[in-house]
């Protein structure tokens, strides 16, 4: 299997490094989406699918640490962290954040390409375990897609994140404010209602009957929980 054409999000505020790394990766036939700060990185991440992320830690607006945390709430996409710091402690912090690998600046672009290739291979070989099978519905976690009987269900990034967050921990009750934080990224009380409307849309797309759900259950006064396929003859009401 070739890694050509894999989509890489490159987050780096220093233009000279960004341009050089982009040129190197494109030369290796990777497709590169550049982002110059943490906020733009998360916007791009919410809108597009990536096979790998190269993430500088020292970024304006939103730090690489925060970007990494945010991404890890919903995704297992491989992340390589770039750090200018280079002390052992900082490396450990980078890996504890959930990054898969790190490079200390200044690094050789050739070394980065080698790390990218190795990580993509590793990710490719474990792709099969990265899906959640609900019967007619299959969540392809590594591909950020949801299928019903083989055809893709069109979802917004928020609906997808909501579904994956719940489905990854079946049986666990999530409060509305917890879901707001994990899915929407802000924690004002007023936004808790927007979780309800995302749930409503998600149920419609999954073909769920809210009065007799198979997967997505309302926990009254608290929030929601997901079950991996309740039986069809479950009691009504
Ligand atoms: Ca930087």
mmCIF file of C-alpha atoms and ligand atoms in Angstrom:
data_model
loop_
_atom_site.group_PDB
_atom_site.id
_atom_site.type_symbol
_atom_site.label_atom_id
_atom_site.label_comp_id
_atom_site.label_asym_id
_atom_site.label_seq_id
_atom_site.Cartn_x
_atom_site.Cartn_y
_atom_site.Cartn_z
ATOM 1 C CA UNK A 1 0.000 0.000 0.000
ATOM 2 C CA UNK A 2 1.338 3.408 -0.916
ATOM 3 C CA UNK A 3 1.122 6.422 1.341
ATOM 4 C CA UNK A 4 0.912 8.783 -1.630
ATOM 5 C CA UNK A 5 -1.884 11.311 -1.561
ATOM 6 C CA UNK A 6 -2.349 11.073 2.209
ATOM 7 C CA UNK A 7 -3.708 14.287 3.622
ATOM 8 C CA UNK A 8 -1.487 16.056 6.168
ATOM 9 C CA UNK A 9 -2.392 19.038 8.336
ATOM 10 C CA UNK A 10 0.746 21.105 8.916
ATOM 11 C CA UNK A 11 0.471 23.499 11.866
ATOM 12 C CA UNK A 12 3.428 25.875 12.110
ATOM 13 C CA UNK A 13 3.450 29.647 12.614
ATOM 14 C CA UNK A 14 6.948 30.263 11.291
ATOM 15 C CA UNK A 15 6.492 30.801 7.571
ATOM 16 C CA UNK A 16 9.988 29.712 6.505
ATOM 17 C CA UNK A 17 9.685 26.368 8.326
ATOM 18 C CA UNK A 18 6.087 25.880 7.161
ATOM 19 C CA UNK A 19 6.984 26.499 3.527
ATOM 20 C CA UNK A 20 10.051 24.255 3.653
ATOM 21 C CA UNK A 21 8.225 21.363 5.319
ATOM 22 C CA UNK A 22 5.270 21.714 2.957
ATOM 23 C CA UNK A 23 7.569 21.627 -0.082
ATOM 24 C CA UNK A 24 9.342 18.540 1.246
ATOM 25 C CA UNK A 25 6.118 16.652 1.976
ATOM 26 C CA UNK A 26 4.576 17.620 -1.357
ATOM 27 C CA UNK A 27 7.685 16.423 -3.097
ATOM 28 C CA UNK A 28 6.938 13.036 -1.511
ATOM 29 C CA UNK A 29 3.430 13.243 -3.040
ATOM 30 C CA UNK A 30 1.615 13.968 0.201
ATOM 31 C CA UNK A 31 -1.220 16.453 0.106
ATOM 32 C CA UNK A 32 -0.545 19.254 2.625
ATOM 33 C CA UNK A 33 -2.948 21.717 4.259
ATOM 34 C CA UNK A 34 -1.019 24.460 6.081
ATOM 35 C CA UNK A 35 -2.332 26.262 9.191
ATOM 36 C CA UNK A 36 -0.495 29.197 10.770
ATOM 37 C CA UNK A 37 -2.010 29.138 14.258
ATOM 38 C CA UNK A 38 -3.906 26.888 16.655
ATOM 39 C CA UNK A 39 -7.355 28.326 15.990
ATOM 40 C CA UNK A 40 -7.023 27.915 12.229
ATOM 41 C CA UNK A 41 -5.687 24.393 12.803
ATOM 42 C CA UNK A 42 -8.832 23.356 14.695
ATOM 43 C CA UNK A 43 -11.067 24.958 12.079
ATOM 44 C CA UNK A 44 -9.351 22.985 9.336
ATOM 45 C CA UNK A 45 -9.466 19.831 11.448
ATOM 46 C CA UNK A 46 -13.218 20.198 11.939
ATOM 47 C CA UNK A 47 -13.850 20.627 8.248
ATOM 48 C CA UNK A 48 -11.521 18.165 6.543
ATOM 49 C CA UNK A 49 -10.226 14.652 7.045
ATOM 50 C CA UNK A 50 -6.562 14.207 7.781
ATOM 51 C CA UNK A 51 -4.375 11.123 7.874
ATOM 52 C CA UNK A 52 -1.700 12.779 9.985
ATOM 53 C CA UNK A 53 -0.999 16.059 11.786
ATOM 54 C CA UNK A 54 2.358 17.820 12.139
ATOM 55 C CA UNK A 55 1.928 20.175 15.089
ATOM 56 C CA UNK A 56 4.259 22.875 16.363
ATOM 57 C CA UNK A 57 3.836 23.392 20.136
ATOM 58 C CA UNK A 58 4.583 27.126 20.354
ATOM 59 C CA UNK A 59 1.759 28.736 18.411
ATOM 60 C CA UNK A 60 -0.091 32.046 18.556
ATOM 61 C CA UNK A 61 -3.751 32.234 19.713
ATOM 62 C CA UNK A 62 -4.022 28.590 20.822
ATOM 63 C CA UNK A 63 -0.993 26.529 21.861
ATOM 64 C CA UNK A 64 -0.049 23.227 20.260
ATOM 65 C CA UNK A 65 -0.782 21.528 23.615
ATOM 66 C CA UNK A 66 -4.345 22.837 23.549
ATOM 67 C CA UNK A 67 -4.787 21.881 19.893
ATOM 68 C CA UNK A 68 -3.541 18.362 20.658
ATOM 69 C CA UNK A 69 -5.902 17.982 23.627
ATOM 70 C CA UNK A 70 -8.822 19.138 21.544
ATOM 71 C CA UNK A 71 -8.059 16.767 18.679
ATOM 72 C CA UNK A 72 -7.575 13.820 21.034
ATOM 73 C CA UNK A 73 -11.072 14.265 22.447
ATOM 74 C CA UNK A 74 -12.479 12.900 19.224
ATOM 75 C CA UNK A 75 -9.699 11.480 17.105
ATOM 76 C CA UNK A 76 -6.846 9.001 17.104
ATOM 77 C CA UNK A 77 -5.223 10.602 14.037
ATOM 78 C CA UNK A 78 -1.400 10.298 14.225
ATOM 79 C CA UNK A 79 0.225 13.492 15.541
ATOM 80 C CA UNK A 80 3.893 14.472 15.298
ATOM 81 C CA UNK A 81 4.795 17.325 17.618
ATOM 82 C CA UNK A 82 7.481 19.877 16.737
ATOM 83 C CA UNK A 83 9.154 21.405 19.743
ATOM 84 C CA UNK A 84 11.780 24.108 19.974
ATOM 85 C CA UNK A 85 12.295 23.402 23.646
ATOM 86 C CA UNK A 86 13.974 20.029 23.535
ATOM 87 C CA UNK A 87 14.399 19.215 27.206
ATOM 88 C CA UNK A 88 13.535 15.671 28.208
ATOM 89 C CA UNK A 89 10.670 17.002 30.300
ATOM 90 C CA UNK A 90 9.056 18.763 27.338
ATOM 91 C CA UNK A 91 9.285 15.645 25.207
ATOM 92 C CA UNK A 92 7.524 13.631 27.875
ATOM 93 C CA UNK A 93 4.827 16.289 28.111
ATOM 94 C CA UNK A 94 4.369 16.109 24.333
ATOM 95 C CA UNK A 95 3.861 12.377 24.387
ATOM 96 C CA UNK A 96 1.609 12.535 27.448
ATOM 97 C CA UNK A 97 -0.590 14.901 25.476
ATOM 98 C CA UNK A 98 -1.321 12.033 23.168
ATOM 99 C CA UNK A 99 1.146 12.846 20.414
ATOM 100 C CA UNK A 100 2.593 9.799 18.654
ATOM 101 C CA UNK A 101 6.033 11.181 17.971
ATOM 102 C CA UNK A 102 8.054 14.368 18.357
ATOM 103 C CA UNK A 103 10.888 16.178 16.634
ATOM 104 C CA UNK A 104 13.147 18.753 18.253
ATOM 105 C CA UNK A 105 13.881 21.940 16.284
ATOM 106 C CA UNK A 106 15.985 22.450 14.321
ATOM 107 C CA UNK A 107 15.198 19.189 12.527
ATOM 108 C CA UNK A 108 16.023 17.961 9.063
ATOM 109 C CA UNK A 109 13.026 17.819 6.716
ATOM 110 C CA UNK A 110 14.310 14.435 5.576
ATOM 111 C CA UNK A 111 13.997 13.154 9.158
ATOM 112 C CA UNK A 112 10.446 14.519 9.359
ATOM 113 C CA UNK A 113 9.452 12.779 6.123
ATOM 114 C CA UNK A 114 10.834 9.490 7.494
ATOM 115 C CA UNK A 115 8.796 9.877 10.702
ATOM 116 C CA UNK A 116 5.663 10.778 8.739
ATOM 117 C CA UNK A 117 6.017 7.697 6.567
ATOM 118 C CA UNK A 118 6.599 5.405 9.568
ATOM 119 C CA UNK A 119 3.581 6.758 11.436
ATOM 120 C CA UNK A 120 1.278 6.488 8.423
ATOM 121 C CA UNK A 121 2.304 2.860 8.000
ATOM 122 C CA UNK A 122 1.607 2.110 11.628
ATOM 123 C CA UNK A 123 -1.775 3.844 11.435
ATOM 124 C CA UNK A 124 -2.661 2.034 8.209
ATOM 125 C CA UNK A 125 -2.036 -1.371 9.734
ATOM 126 C CA UNK A 126 -4.402 -0.788 12.651
ATOM 127 C CA UNK A 127 -7.200 0.767 10.635
ATOM 128 C CA UNK A 128 -9.487 -2.257 10.923
ATOM 129 C CA UNK A 129 -9.873 -1.924 14.664
ATOM 130 C CA UNK A 130 -10.811 1.735 14.227
ATOM 131 C CA UNK A 131 -14.460 1.204 13.474
ATOM 132 C CA UNK A 132 -17.530 0.788 15.647
ATOM 133 C CA UNK A 133 -20.034 -1.694 14.262
ATOM 134 C CA UNK A 134 -23.678 -1.074 15.195
ATOM 135 C CA UNK A 135 -25.178 -3.490 12.704
ATOM 136 C CA UNK A 136 -26.691 -1.485 9.860
ATOM 137 C CA UNK A 137 -24.642 1.511 10.954
ATOM 138 C CA UNK A 138 -20.841 1.460 10.951
ATOM 139 C CA UNK A 139 -18.723 4.300 12.341
ATOM 140 C CA UNK A 140 -15.377 4.442 10.558
ATOM 141 C CA UNK A 141 -13.403 6.236 13.259
ATOM 142 C CA UNK A 142 -10.107 6.461 11.384
ATOM 143 C CA UNK A 143 -11.868 7.794 8.263
ATOM 144 C CA UNK A 144 -14.228 10.131 10.194
ATOM 145 C CA UNK A 145 -17.215 8.693 8.332
ATOM 146 C CA UNK A 146 -20.474 6.970 9.162
ATOM 147 C CA UNK A 147 -22.087 4.431 6.878
ATOM 148 C CA UNK A 148 -25.563 2.958 6.757
ATOM 149 C CA UNK A 149 -25.662 -0.319 4.833
ATOM 150 C CA UNK A 150 -22.547 0.768 2.969
ATOM 151 C CA UNK A 151 -23.598 4.257 1.948
ATOM 152 C CA UNK A 152 -22.202 7.266 3.725
ATOM 153 C CA UNK A 153 -24.433 9.322 6.018
ATOM 154 C CA UNK A 154 -23.850 13.032 5.593
ATOM 155 C CA UNK A 155 -23.012 14.579 8.983
ATOM 156 C CA UNK A 156 -21.728 17.857 10.331
ATOM 157 C CA UNK A 157 -18.456 17.788 12.258
ATOM 158 C CA UNK A 158 -20.358 18.407 15.515
ATOM 159 C CA UNK A 159 -22.822 15.584 14.916
ATOM 160 C CA UNK A 160 -19.966 13.240 14.095
ATOM 161 C CA UNK A 161 -17.999 14.239 17.199
ATOM 162 C CA UNK A 162 -21.083 13.817 19.343
ATOM 163 C CA UNK A 163 -21.757 10.341 17.967
ATOM 164 C CA UNK A 164 -18.164 9.150 18.354
ATOM 165 C CA UNK A 165 -17.834 10.594 21.863
ATOM 166 C CA UNK A 166 -20.933 8.702 22.998
ATOM 167 C CA UNK A 167 -20.340 5.505 21.016
ATOM 168 C CA UNK A 168 -16.761 5.051 22.197
ATOM 169 C CA UNK A 169 -18.000 4.641 25.770
ATOM 170 C CA UNK A 170 -21.247 2.698 25.578
ATOM 171 C CA UNK A 171 -23.290 2.661 28.754
ATOM 172 C CA UNK A 172 -21.605 5.757 30.194
ATOM 173 C CA UNK A 173 -23.880 8.700 30.942
ATOM 174 C CA UNK A 174 -22.632 12.027 29.605
ATOM 175 C CA UNK A 175 -24.041 15.251 31.025
ATOM 176 C CA UNK A 176 -25.041 18.004 28.597
ATOM 177 C CA UNK A 177 -22.285 20.320 29.808
ATOM 178 C CA UNK A 178 -19.718 17.559 29.386
ATOM 179 C CA UNK A 179 -20.869 17.024 25.805
ATOM 180 C CA UNK A 180 -20.781 20.768 25.131
ATOM 181 C CA UNK A 181 -17.156 20.839 26.303
ATOM 182 C CA UNK A 182 -16.104 17.739 24.379
ATOM 183 C CA UNK A 183 -18.026 18.411 21.190
ATOM 184 C CA UNK A 184 -18.510 22.149 20.855
ATOM 185 C CA UNK A 185 -15.547 23.325 22.876
ATOM 186 C CA UNK A 186 -17.178 25.965 25.051
ATOM 187 C CA UNK A 187 -18.946 25.670 28.366
ATOM 188 C CA UNK A 188 -21.586 28.344 28.650
ATOM 189 C CA UNK A 189 -24.805 27.017 30.102
ATOM 190 C CA UNK A 190 -26.879 28.478 27.273
ATOM 191 C CA UNK A 191 -25.212 26.174 24.790
ATOM 192 C CA UNK A 192 -26.462 23.021 26.480
ATOM 193 C CA UNK A 193 -29.648 23.316 24.443
ATOM 194 C CA UNK A 194 -27.617 23.130 21.253
ATOM 195 C CA UNK A 195 -26.546 19.610 22.269
ATOM 196 C CA UNK A 196 -30.232 18.695 22.295
ATOM 197 C CA UNK A 197 -30.668 19.930 18.734
ATOM 198 C CA UNK A 198 -27.531 18.092 17.583
ATOM 199 C CA UNK A 199 -28.929 14.926 19.208
ATOM 200 C CA UNK A 200 -32.233 15.490 17.450
ATOM 201 C CA UNK A 201 -30.478 15.776 14.061
ATOM 202 C CA UNK A 202 -28.272 12.801 14.818
ATOM 203 C CA UNK A 203 -31.291 10.653 15.691
ATOM 204 C CA UNK A 204 -32.993 11.635 12.457
ATOM 205 C CA UNK A 205 -29.899 10.724 10.435
ATOM 206 C CA UNK A 206 -29.508 7.381 12.213
ATOM 207 C CA UNK A 207 -33.201 6.638 11.797
ATOM 208 C CA UNK A 208 -33.712 6.499 15.561
ATOM 209 C CA UNK A 209 -37.166 6.650 17.102
ATOM 210 C CA UNK A 210 -36.623 8.932 20.148
ATOM 211 C CA UNK A 211 -39.454 7.163 22.001
ATOM 212 C CA UNK A 212 -37.950 3.744 21.361
ATOM 213 C CA UNK A 213 -34.251 4.203 20.648
ATOM 214 C CA UNK A 214 -31.824 1.486 19.714
ATOM 215 C CA UNK A 215 -28.632 3.383 20.504
ATOM 216 C CA UNK A 216 -29.092 6.953 21.655
ATOM 217 C CA UNK A 217 -30.864 7.205 24.998
ATOM 218 C CA UNK A 218 -31.978 10.301 26.864
ATOM 219 C CA UNK A 219 -31.109 10.249 30.565
ATOM 220 C CA UNK A 220 -33.763 12.570 31.932
ATOM 221 C CA UNK A 221 -32.534 15.646 33.721
ATOM 222 C CA UNK A 222 -28.902 14.688 33.057
ATOM 223 C CA UNK A 223 -27.910 14.059 29.460
ATOM 224 C CA UNK A 224 -27.423 11.133 27.140
ATOM 225 C CA UNK A 225 -25.975 7.670 26.895
ATOM 226 C CA UNK A 226 -25.218 5.298 24.055
ATOM 227 C CA UNK A 227 -25.868 1.554 23.919
ATOM 228 C CA UNK A 228 -24.435 -0.825 21.345
ATOM 229 C CA UNK A 229 -27.712 -1.956 19.826
ATOM 230 C CA UNK A 230 -30.559 -2.557 22.243
ATOM 231 C CA UNK A 231 -32.810 -5.402 21.165
ATOM 232 C CA UNK A 232 -35.666 -4.600 18.776
ATOM 233 C CA UNK A 233 -38.307 -5.827 21.200
ATOM 234 C CA UNK A 234 -37.320 -3.491 24.011
ATOM 235 C CA UNK A 235 -40.337 -2.150 25.912
ATOM 236 C CA UNK A 236 -41.964 1.060 24.695
ATOM 237 C CA UNK A 237 -42.185 4.248 26.752
HETATM 238 CA CA1 LIG B 1 6.218 28.238 16.687
#
